[in-house]
């Protein structure tokens, strides 16, 4: 395992999170036979387990409640900066103001000792919408479509189109025409059919089916009240069929396209008719051929359009595009990510696709309503852009968090002598060289939002990250923090490499059961190291773009108004 400082482990935990109630917090022990001069024992504990951690996105206040106990008598209790009366048995309740996102509710209790002891029991409250694991985020990404990106959309149909045998269907007919002239097919052939799906100059999606070099040879008889004569002839043309497609946006994966009635264009249509034994018959056949050429072309186009309409109705049902599932590994935890097309919308002369995503890990015992997500509208469509939803990253982190990937014991060790530099009362308590074990417990899942434009690209907010330091199972300290990391997404090697632009944190000492440390000094020591530890922790991490219509190379990233999406320029 890579070596991390204590604060590095704090940040490491901050990239995941784990939900749980705040445990009661006590004071330090009293005299022991080995230390008869130790101060008398006291307890000061705050239990806030009745307080919920997950508020609705629209909530403006939240109820904070719990119970405080003190062996030296209860002193003042403050919640969110205001004094709170304590009821029978030490119970308390207070409504506090909260806003969207991660909220820190500061709680501090004091007893009546002289000097007074204090205990912090801060709580984090998330105010957000929540997406349960495995549920679809219908707008996890979006991009403006080009013909190059659309090309893979035709692949599911191309193989079937190439096998079209229009010539065989023509030869299976008993007659070609059966009116003034009754004709019979002699031969028919054409080149390999091809299909393309393209975006028009007005941002509409069109299917184009081309059957090249259609040639039909025929014979028959033409009869009028003036004459009756045998004929023979041929028709040649390129068949180009166009139909407008649509896939209205929704909250599920698109599994088929709707189409308008197709339009058939017979490019270069030509009909050659000959017959009759005499000069008059030949002239009349030639004249009739000229007159019938337009009718024949119209009739052939109409018939092909009818057949194509039925063909597209069956072939476009069950067609899926941009549909893939891949397994990503986050902190040695496999997370299955499914991407699919959820809609096509024409905006400002461009065509934009929305892509939905689900994420699911191995599961676990941790409970939460779902990945915390934020609302927000897609920015206006612009050519050459990909929009990535911060909620998608929150989905991935939530699945890893719920699986307990980073709620671990013994993730690192540190020499107790090093801790003694910050906590002098540790000196001499353990033999030289004693190592303390470090465990992590992130209690809330992370919230991901777009950063303000002048600050960075993404903000990763994680609440109640607990770092426990113990020796041989004996807890020395438990430290809590709320962390806010602002990230820049730097295009590199076809992916996005996150760089830490800023780190802000709230740090408090949750428990110190064996000794009274200088809480402010201990918290300050942690705070001094968080920035550098966060940068080193990210290391070579890179975010690959969703595989939507082939490889796309990011060249620039900017945040968008609304706090949800980042806009990526791709080529």
GROMACS .gro file of C-alpha atoms in nm, residues 14-422:
model
  409
   14UNK     CA    1  -1.306   1.186   0.184
   15UNK     CA    2  -1.325   1.041  -0.164
   16UNK     CA    3  -1.592   0.797  -0.053
   17UNK     CA    4  -1.803   0.824   0.263
   18UNK     CA    5  -2.012   0.603   0.487
   19UNK     CA    6  -2.336   0.672   0.668
   20UNK     CA    7  -2.392   0.602   1.037
   21UNK     CA    8  -2.511   0.763   1.358
   22UNK     CA    9  -2.285   0.972   1.575
   23UNK     CA   10  -2.164   0.764   1.868
   24UNK     CA   11  -2.163   0.892   2.228
   25UNK     CA   12  -1.839   1.068   2.315
   26UNK     CA   13  -1.679   1.045   2.656
   27UNK     CA   14  -1.406   1.213   2.858
   28UNK     CA   15  -1.074   1.085   2.989
   29UNK     CA   16  -1.014   0.810   3.250
   30UNK     CA   17  -0.933   0.872   3.613
   31UNK     CA   18  -0.666   0.745   3.849
   32UNK     CA   19  -0.511   0.403   3.793
   33UNK     CA   20  -0.274   0.201   4.013
   34UNK     CA   21   0.008   0.292   3.775
   35UNK     CA   22  -0.078   0.663   3.790
   36UNK     CA   23  -0.223   0.748   4.133
   37UNK     CA   24  -0.174   1.121   4.073
   38UNK     CA   25  -0.398   1.126   3.765
   39UNK     CA   26  -0.698   1.361   3.786
   40UNK     CA   27  -1.031   1.222   3.892
   41UNK     CA   28  -1.240   1.061   3.621
   42UNK     CA   29  -1.513   1.250   3.441
   43UNK     CA   30  -1.749   1.183   3.156
   44UNK     CA   31  -1.895   1.427   2.907
   45UNK     CA   32  -2.085   1.270   2.620
   46UNK     CA   33  -2.319   1.391   2.344
   47UNK     CA   34  -2.533   1.139   2.160
   48UNK     CA   35  -2.692   1.282   1.843
   49UNK     CA   36  -2.798   0.951   1.690
   50UNK     CA   37  -3.168   1.062   1.671
   51UNK     CA   38  -3.065   1.332   1.422
   52UNK     CA   39  -3.105   1.236   1.058
   53UNK     CA   40  -2.833   1.307   0.804
   54UNK     CA   41  -3.036   1.325   0.482
   55UNK     CA   42  -3.263   1.625   0.425
   56UNK     CA   43  -3.473   1.695   0.112
   57UNK     CA   44  -3.318   1.932  -0.141
   58UNK     CA   45  -3.578   2.200  -0.069
   59UNK     CA   46  -3.541   2.190   0.312
   60UNK     CA   47  -3.451   2.519   0.480
   61UNK     CA   48  -3.452   2.395   0.841
   62UNK     CA   49  -3.364   2.066   1.010
   63UNK     CA   50  -3.431   1.922   1.351
   64UNK     CA   51  -3.120   1.840   1.555
   65UNK     CA   52  -3.179   1.638   1.868
   66UNK     CA   53  -2.995   1.416   2.109
   67UNK     CA   54  -2.886   1.368   2.467
   68UNK     CA   55  -2.596   1.509   2.663
   69UNK     CA   56  -2.459   1.368   2.989
   70UNK     CA   57  -2.186   1.497   3.221
   71UNK     CA   58  -2.055   1.351   3.545
   72UNK     CA   59  -1.944   1.698   3.661
   73UNK     CA   60  -2.283   1.855   3.590
   74UNK     CA   61  -2.418   1.997   3.267
   75UNK     CA   62  -2.290   2.332   3.155
   76UNK     CA   63  -2.390   2.532   2.846
   77UNK     CA   64  -2.491   2.348   2.528
   78UNK     CA   65  -2.471   2.530   2.196
   79UNK     CA   66  -2.614   2.406   1.865
   80UNK     CA   67  -2.540   2.602   1.547
   81UNK     CA   68  -2.403   2.885   1.758
   82UNK     CA   69  -2.708   2.925   1.981
   83UNK     CA   70  -2.766   2.821   2.341
   84UNK     CA   71  -3.006   2.529   2.374
   85UNK     CA   72  -3.197   2.437   2.690
   86UNK     CA   73  -3.144   2.082   2.813
   87UNK     CA   74  -3.444   1.885   2.934
   88UNK     CA   75  -3.487   1.593   3.170
   89UNK     CA   76  -3.222   1.328   3.126
   90UNK     CA   77  -3.011   1.564   2.917
   91UNK     CA   78  -3.236   1.562   2.609
   92UNK     CA   79  -3.232   1.854   2.367
   93UNK     CA   80  -3.383   1.959   2.034
   94UNK     CA   81  -3.331   2.257   1.809
   95UNK     CA   82  -3.440   2.357   1.459
   96UNK     CA   83  -3.142   2.487   1.266
   97UNK     CA   84  -3.119   2.660   0.930
   98UNK     CA   85  -2.973   2.462   0.641
   99UNK     CA   86  -2.919   2.523   0.271
  100UNK     CA   87  -2.867   2.304  -0.037
  101UNK     CA   88  -2.569   2.071  -0.027
  102UNK     CA   89  -2.349   1.980   0.269
  103UNK     CA   90  -2.425   2.158   0.597
  104UNK     CA   91  -2.215   2.154   0.913
  105UNK     CA   92  -2.413   2.183   1.236
  106UNK     CA   93  -2.171   2.275   1.513
  107UNK     CA   94  -2.255   2.124   1.852
  108UNK     CA   95  -2.051   2.185   2.167
  109UNK     CA   96  -2.122   2.079   2.524
  110UNK     CA   97  -1.948   2.191   2.844
  111UNK     CA   98  -1.966   2.066   3.200
  112UNK     CA   99  -1.953   2.248   3.535
  113UNK     CA  100  -1.597   2.150   3.626
  114UNK     CA  101  -1.338   2.418   3.697
  115UNK     CA  102  -1.188   2.454   3.448
  116UNK     CA  103  -1.477   2.329   3.234
  117UNK     CA  104  -1.435   2.038   3.000
  118UNK     CA  105  -1.580   2.064   2.649
  119UNK     CA  106  -1.687   1.816   2.387
  120UNK     CA  107  -1.765   1.879   2.020
  121UNK     CA  108  -2.029   1.666   1.853
  122UNK     CA  109  -2.065   1.833   1.514
  123UNK     CA  110  -2.305   1.680   1.262
  124UNK     CA  111  -2.320   1.703   0.885
  125UNK     CA  112  -2.655   1.722   0.708
  126UNK     CA  113  -2.692   1.666   0.334
  127UNK     CA  114  -2.973   1.856   0.163
  128UNK     CA  115  -3.016   1.707  -0.184
  129UNK     CA  116  -3.222   1.488  -0.411
  130UNK     CA  117  -3.127   1.119  -0.395
  131UNK     CA  118  -3.091   0.863  -0.672
  132UNK     CA  119  -3.111   0.502  -0.549
  133UNK     CA  120  -2.837   0.271  -0.665
  134UNK     CA  121  -2.916   0.106  -0.997
  135UNK     CA  122  -3.171   0.372  -1.096
  136UNK     CA  123  -3.114   0.566  -1.416
  137UNK     CA  124  -2.989   0.920  -1.434
  138UNK     CA  125  -3.147   1.010  -1.770
  139UNK     CA  126  -2.918   1.305  -1.845
  140UNK     CA  127  -2.580   1.187  -1.718
  141UNK     CA  128  -2.415   1.316  -2.034
  142UNK     CA  129  -2.514   1.497  -2.352
  143UNK     CA  130  -2.342   1.583  -2.675
  144UNK     CA  131  -2.406   1.760  -3.003
  145UNK     CA  132  -2.415   1.498  -3.277
  146UNK     CA  133  -2.215   1.503  -3.598
  147UNK     CA  134  -2.223   1.261  -3.890
  148UNK     CA  135  -1.896   1.111  -3.765
  149UNK     CA  136  -2.049   1.038  -3.425
  150UNK     CA  137  -2.371   0.914  -3.585
  151UNK     CA  138  -2.194   0.663  -3.811
  152UNK     CA  139  -2.192   0.385  -3.546
  153UNK     CA  140  -2.568   0.427  -3.504
  154UNK     CA  141  -2.617   0.272  -3.849
  155UNK     CA  142  -2.412  -0.038  -3.768
  156UNK     CA  143  -2.699  -0.243  -3.615
  157UNK     CA  144  -2.894  -0.200  -3.940
  158UNK     CA  145  -2.617  -0.201  -4.198
  159UNK     CA  146  -2.569  -0.576  -4.204
  160UNK     CA  147  -2.938  -0.643  -4.253
  161UNK     CA  148  -2.969  -0.372  -4.519
  162UNK     CA  149  -2.674  -0.511  -4.714
  163UNK     CA  150  -2.864  -0.839  -4.746
  164UNK     CA  151  -3.171  -0.675  -4.901
  165UNK     CA  152  -3.271  -0.853  -5.224
  166UNK     CA  153  -3.506  -0.620  -5.407
  167UNK     CA  154  -3.421  -0.799  -5.734
  168UNK     CA  155  -3.540  -1.130  -5.591
  169UNK     CA  156  -3.869  -0.976  -5.482
  170UNK     CA  157  -3.920  -0.832  -5.831
  171UNK     CA  158  -3.851  -1.164  -6.001
  172UNK     CA  159  -4.097  -1.337  -5.766
  173UNK     CA  160  -4.383  -1.126  -5.899
  174UNK     CA  161  -4.601  -1.273  -6.178
  175UNK     CA  162  -4.624  -0.937  -6.356
  176UNK     CA  163  -4.462  -0.596  -6.335
  177UNK     CA  164  -4.760  -0.405  -6.471
  178UNK     CA  165  -5.110  -0.515  -6.558
  179UNK     CA  166  -5.307  -0.240  -6.730
  180UNK     CA  167  -5.270  -0.107  -7.086
  181UNK     CA  168  -4.938  -0.282  -7.101
  182UNK     CA  169  -4.896  -0.613  -6.926
  183UNK     CA  170  -4.528  -0.675  -6.858
  184UNK     CA  171  -4.337  -0.965  -6.713
  185UNK     CA  172  -3.993  -0.958  -6.546
  186UNK     CA  173  -3.709  -1.127  -6.732
  187UNK     CA  174  -3.422  -1.030  -6.503
  188UNK     CA  175  -3.344  -0.794  -6.219
  189UNK     CA  176  -3.025  -0.699  -6.040
  190UNK     CA  177  -2.876  -0.423  -5.829
  191UNK     CA  178  -2.568  -0.338  -5.625
  192UNK     CA  179  -2.525  -0.383  -5.249
  193UNK     CA  180  -2.762  -0.168  -5.049
  194UNK     CA  181  -2.608   0.077  -4.802
  195UNK     CA  182  -2.748   0.274  -4.511
  196UNK     CA  183  -2.646   0.595  -4.339
  197UNK     CA  184  -2.791   0.793  -4.049
  198UNK     CA  185  -2.710   1.161  -4.081
  199UNK     CA  186  -2.795   1.492  -3.925
  200UNK     CA  187  -2.933   1.758  -4.155
  201UNK     CA  188  -2.833   2.123  -4.169
  202UNK     CA  189  -3.142   2.201  -3.962
  203UNK     CA  190  -3.056   1.953  -3.688
  204UNK     CA  191  -3.292   1.672  -3.788
  205UNK     CA  192  -3.206   1.302  -3.792
  206UNK     CA  193  -3.248   1.123  -4.125
  207UNK     CA  194  -3.204   0.766  -4.241
  208UNK     CA  195  -3.076   0.728  -4.597
  209UNK     CA  196  -3.102   0.392  -4.775
  210UNK     CA  197  -2.939   0.359  -5.116
  211UNK     CA  198  -2.990   0.071  -5.361
  212UNK     CA  199  -2.751   0.138  -5.650
  213UNK     CA  200  -2.772   0.027  -6.011
  214UNK     CA  201  -3.117  -0.127  -6.011
  215UNK     CA  202  -3.179  -0.276  -6.356
  216UNK     CA  203  -3.502  -0.453  -6.457
  217UNK     CA  204  -3.551  -0.619  -6.796
  218UNK     CA  205  -3.899  -0.713  -6.905
  219UNK     CA  206  -4.125  -0.821  -7.192
  220UNK     CA  207  -4.499  -0.793  -7.247
  221UNK     CA  208  -4.783  -0.674  -7.461
  222UNK     CA  209  -4.951  -0.337  -7.504
  223UNK     CA  210  -5.311  -0.318  -7.628
  224UNK     CA  211  -5.524  -0.016  -7.722
  225UNK     CA  212  -5.824   0.026  -7.949
  226UNK     CA  213  -5.575   0.120  -8.221
  227UNK     CA  214  -5.324  -0.161  -8.196
  228UNK     CA  215  -5.178  -0.451  -8.002
  229UNK     CA  216  -4.809  -0.530  -8.006
  230UNK     CA  217  -4.544  -0.715  -7.817
  231UNK     CA  218  -4.281  -0.512  -7.634
  232UNK     CA  219  -3.955  -0.556  -7.453
  233UNK     CA  220  -3.750  -0.315  -7.254
  234UNK     CA  221  -3.549  -0.222  -6.945
  235UNK     CA  222  -3.553   0.022  -6.655
  236UNK     CA  223  -3.240   0.150  -6.477
  237UNK     CA  224  -3.212   0.375  -6.171
  238UNK     CA  225  -3.046   0.434  -5.836
  239UNK     CA  226  -3.300   0.409  -5.553
  240UNK     CA  227  -3.249   0.660  -5.270
  241UNK     CA  228  -3.488   0.634  -4.978
  242UNK     CA  229  -3.498   0.895  -4.700
  243UNK     CA  230  -3.699   0.889  -4.376
  244UNK     CA  231  -3.688   1.128  -4.082
  245UNK     CA  232  -3.627   0.956  -3.747
  246UNK     CA  233  -3.712   1.063  -3.395
  247UNK     CA  234  -3.649   0.940  -3.041
  248UNK     CA  235  -3.821   1.170  -2.792
  249UNK     CA  236  -3.640   1.221  -2.460
  250UNK     CA  237  -3.750   1.025  -2.156
  251UNK     CA  238  -3.638   0.857  -1.837
  252UNK     CA  239  -3.565   0.518  -1.995
  253UNK     CA  240  -3.325   0.384  -2.255
  254UNK     CA  241  -3.434   0.426  -2.616
  255UNK     CA  242  -3.503   0.081  -2.764
  256UNK     CA  243  -3.635   0.187  -3.101
  257UNK     CA  244  -3.692   0.482  -3.331
  258UNK     CA  245  -4.004   0.632  -3.474
  259UNK     CA  246  -4.003   0.728  -3.843
  260UNK     CA  247  -4.205   0.938  -4.078
  261UNK     CA  248  -4.328   0.785  -4.408
  262UNK     CA  249  -4.023   0.750  -4.632
  263UNK     CA  250  -3.968   0.946  -4.950
  264UNK     CA  251  -3.819   0.761  -5.251
  265UNK     CA  252  -3.611   0.932  -5.515
  266UNK     CA  253  -3.529   0.738  -5.834
  267UNK     CA  254  -3.202   0.901  -5.935
  268UNK     CA  255  -3.127   0.884  -6.309
  269UNK     CA  256  -3.441   0.683  -6.387
  270UNK     CA  257  -3.447   0.569  -6.748
  271UNK     CA  258  -3.685   0.334  -6.932
  272UNK     CA  259  -3.617   0.193  -7.277
  273UNK     CA  260  -3.905   0.021  -7.463
  274UNK     CA  261  -3.896  -0.137  -7.807
  275UNK     CA  262  -4.124  -0.368  -8.007
  276UNK     CA  263  -4.358  -0.395  -8.309
  277UNK     CA  264  -4.273  -0.530  -8.651
  278UNK     CA  265  -4.373  -0.238  -8.864
  279UNK     CA  266  -4.282   0.127  -8.882
  280UNK     CA  267  -4.615   0.239  -8.736
  281UNK     CA  268  -4.599  -0.012  -8.453
  282UNK     CA  269  -4.246   0.098  -8.372
  283UNK     CA  270  -4.344   0.465  -8.362
  284UNK     CA  271  -4.646   0.393  -8.144
  285UNK     CA  272  -4.441   0.179  -7.903
  286UNK     CA  273  -4.178   0.449  -7.880
  287UNK     CA  274  -4.444   0.714  -7.815
  288UNK     CA  275  -4.612   0.497  -7.551
  289UNK     CA  276  -4.279   0.436  -7.383
  290UNK     CA  277  -4.218   0.809  -7.356
  291UNK     CA  278  -4.567   0.865  -7.216
  292UNK     CA  279  -4.546   0.579  -6.968
  293UNK     CA  280  -4.198   0.653  -6.832
  294UNK     CA  281  -4.317   0.910  -6.577
  295UNK     CA  282  -4.609   0.696  -6.464
  296UNK     CA  283  -4.384   0.394  -6.428
  297UNK     CA  284  -4.132   0.589  -6.220
  298UNK     CA  285  -4.405   0.723  -5.992
  299UNK     CA  286  -4.559   0.379  -5.954
  300UNK     CA  287  -4.222   0.217  -5.877
  301UNK     CA  288  -4.133   0.490  -5.622
  302UNK     CA  289  -4.471   0.456  -5.451
  303UNK     CA  290  -4.440   0.080  -5.429
  304UNK     CA  291  -4.085   0.097  -5.292
  305UNK     CA  292  -4.192   0.357  -5.035
  306UNK     CA  293  -4.476   0.134  -4.914
  307UNK     CA  294  -4.243  -0.163  -4.880
  308UNK     CA  295  -3.977   0.049  -4.708
  309UNK     CA  296  -4.230   0.188  -4.460
  310UNK     CA  297  -4.317  -0.163  -4.346
  311UNK     CA  298  -3.951  -0.264  -4.343
  312UNK     CA  299  -3.846   0.032  -4.126
  313UNK     CA  300  -4.138  -0.027  -3.893
  314UNK     CA  301  -3.999  -0.369  -3.809
  315UNK     CA  302  -3.627  -0.298  -3.834
  316UNK     CA  303  -3.626   0.017  -3.618
  317UNK     CA  304  -3.801  -0.160  -3.333
  318UNK     CA  305  -3.554  -0.301  -3.085
  319UNK     CA  306  -3.260  -0.102  -3.222
  320UNK     CA  307  -3.036   0.035  -2.947
  321UNK     CA  308  -2.748   0.280  -2.987
  322UNK     CA  309  -2.493   0.418  -2.744
  323UNK     CA  310  -2.574   0.116  -2.529
  324UNK     CA  311  -2.288  -0.033  -2.333
  325UNK     CA  312  -2.199  -0.171  -1.992
  326UNK     CA  313  -1.852  -0.162  -1.847
  327UNK     CA  314  -1.703  -0.240  -1.509
  328UNK     CA  315  -1.496   0.029  -1.344
  329UNK     CA  316  -1.279  -0.021  -1.040
  330UNK     CA  317  -1.298   0.245  -0.771
  331UNK     CA  318  -1.077   0.179  -0.470
  332UNK     CA  319  -1.062  -0.192  -0.556
  333UNK     CA  320  -1.442  -0.205  -0.575
  334UNK     CA  321  -1.604  -0.309  -0.905
  335UNK     CA  322  -1.883  -0.077  -1.019
  336UNK     CA  323  -2.094  -0.168  -1.323
  337UNK     CA  324  -2.182   0.136  -1.532
  338UNK     CA  325  -2.451   0.115  -1.800
  339UNK     CA  326  -2.482   0.395  -2.057
  340UNK     CA  327  -2.765   0.427  -2.308
  341UNK     CA  328  -2.934   0.680  -2.533
  342UNK     CA  329  -3.231   0.845  -2.364
  343UNK     CA  330  -3.332   1.106  -2.620
  344UNK     CA  331  -3.261   1.313  -2.930
  345UNK     CA  332  -3.358   1.680  -2.939
  346UNK     CA  333  -3.316   1.942  -3.212
  347UNK     CA  334  -3.196   2.272  -3.066
  348UNK     CA  335  -3.083   2.580  -3.255
  349UNK     CA  336  -3.016   2.391  -3.576
  350UNK     CA  337  -2.816   2.118  -3.402
  351UNK     CA  338  -2.906   1.768  -3.288
  352UNK     CA  339  -2.821   1.675  -2.930
  353UNK     CA  340  -2.831   1.332  -2.771
  354UNK     CA  341  -2.887   1.275  -2.402
  355UNK     CA  342  -2.727   0.970  -2.245
  356UNK     CA  343  -2.855   0.800  -1.931
  357UNK     CA  344  -2.644   0.610  -1.681
  358UNK     CA  345  -2.691   0.360  -1.402
  359UNK     CA  346  -2.426   0.248  -1.156
  360UNK     CA  347  -2.424  -0.050  -0.923
  361UNK     CA  348  -2.158  -0.198  -0.700
  362UNK     CA  349  -2.151  -0.522  -0.497
  363UNK     CA  350  -2.388  -0.368  -0.240
  364UNK     CA  351  -2.347  -0.365   0.135
  365UNK     CA  352  -2.500  -0.292   0.472
  366UNK     CA  353  -2.464   0.084   0.452
  367UNK     CA  354  -2.794   0.269   0.421
  368UNK     CA  355  -2.881   0.595   0.251
  369UNK     CA  356  -3.167   0.717   0.030
  370UNK     CA  357  -2.933   0.714  -0.269
  371UNK     CA  358  -2.654   0.909  -0.432
  372UNK     CA  359  -2.695   1.277  -0.342
  373UNK     CA  360  -2.763   1.466  -0.665
  374UNK     CA  361  -2.844   1.823  -0.762
  375UNK     CA  362  -3.101   1.953  -1.008
  376UNK     CA  363  -3.011   2.162  -1.309
  377UNK     CA  364  -3.091   2.215  -1.676
  378UNK     CA  365  -2.866   2.131  -1.967
  379UNK     CA  366  -2.700   2.441  -2.113
  380UNK     CA  367  -2.792   2.538  -2.471
  381UNK     CA  368  -2.659   2.304  -2.739
  382UNK     CA  369  -2.332   2.399  -2.907
  383UNK     CA  370  -2.144   2.209  -3.182
  384UNK     CA  371  -1.839   2.013  -3.071
  385UNK     CA  372  -1.934   1.995  -2.704
  386UNK     CA  373  -1.989   1.716  -2.451
  387UNK     CA  374  -2.168   1.790  -2.125
  388UNK     CA  375  -2.076   1.571  -1.827
  389UNK     CA  376  -2.305   1.557  -1.525
  390UNK     CA  377  -2.140   1.583  -1.184
  391UNK     CA  378  -2.420   1.358  -1.063
  392UNK     CA  379  -2.272   1.074  -1.271
  393UNK     CA  380  -1.951   1.090  -1.069
  394UNK     CA  381  -2.160   1.100  -0.751
  395UNK     CA  382  -2.336   0.783  -0.869
  396UNK     CA  383  -2.005   0.600  -0.908
  397UNK     CA  384  -1.875   0.715  -0.572
  398UNK     CA  385  -2.203   0.623  -0.403
  399UNK     CA  386  -2.182   0.263  -0.526
  400UNK     CA  387  -1.825   0.233  -0.399
  401UNK     CA  388  -1.922   0.398  -0.069
  402UNK     CA  389  -2.226   0.176  -0.018
  403UNK     CA  390  -2.008  -0.131  -0.069
  404UNK     CA  391  -1.792  -0.021   0.223
  405UNK     CA  392  -1.481   0.000   0.009
  406UNK     CA  393  -1.316   0.263   0.226
  407UNK     CA  394  -1.464   0.197   0.566
  408UNK     CA  395  -1.160  -0.002   0.671
  409UNK     CA  396  -0.954  -0.086   0.974
  410UNK     CA  397  -0.577  -0.070   0.972
  411UNK     CA  398  -0.535   0.118   0.647
  412UNK     CA  399  -0.210   0.276   0.769
  413UNK     CA  400   0.020   0.300   1.071
  414UNK     CA  401   0.215   0.584   1.233
  415UNK     CA  402   0.480   0.598   1.503
  416UNK     CA  403   0.327   0.708   1.834
  417UNK     CA  404   0.638   0.918   1.890
  418UNK     CA  405   0.535   1.132   1.592
  419UNK     CA  406   0.192   1.185   1.745
  420UNK     CA  407   0.364   1.291   2.065
  421UNK     CA  408   0.493   1.602   1.887
  422UNK     CA  409   0.132   1.726   1.870
   0.00000   0.00000   0.00000
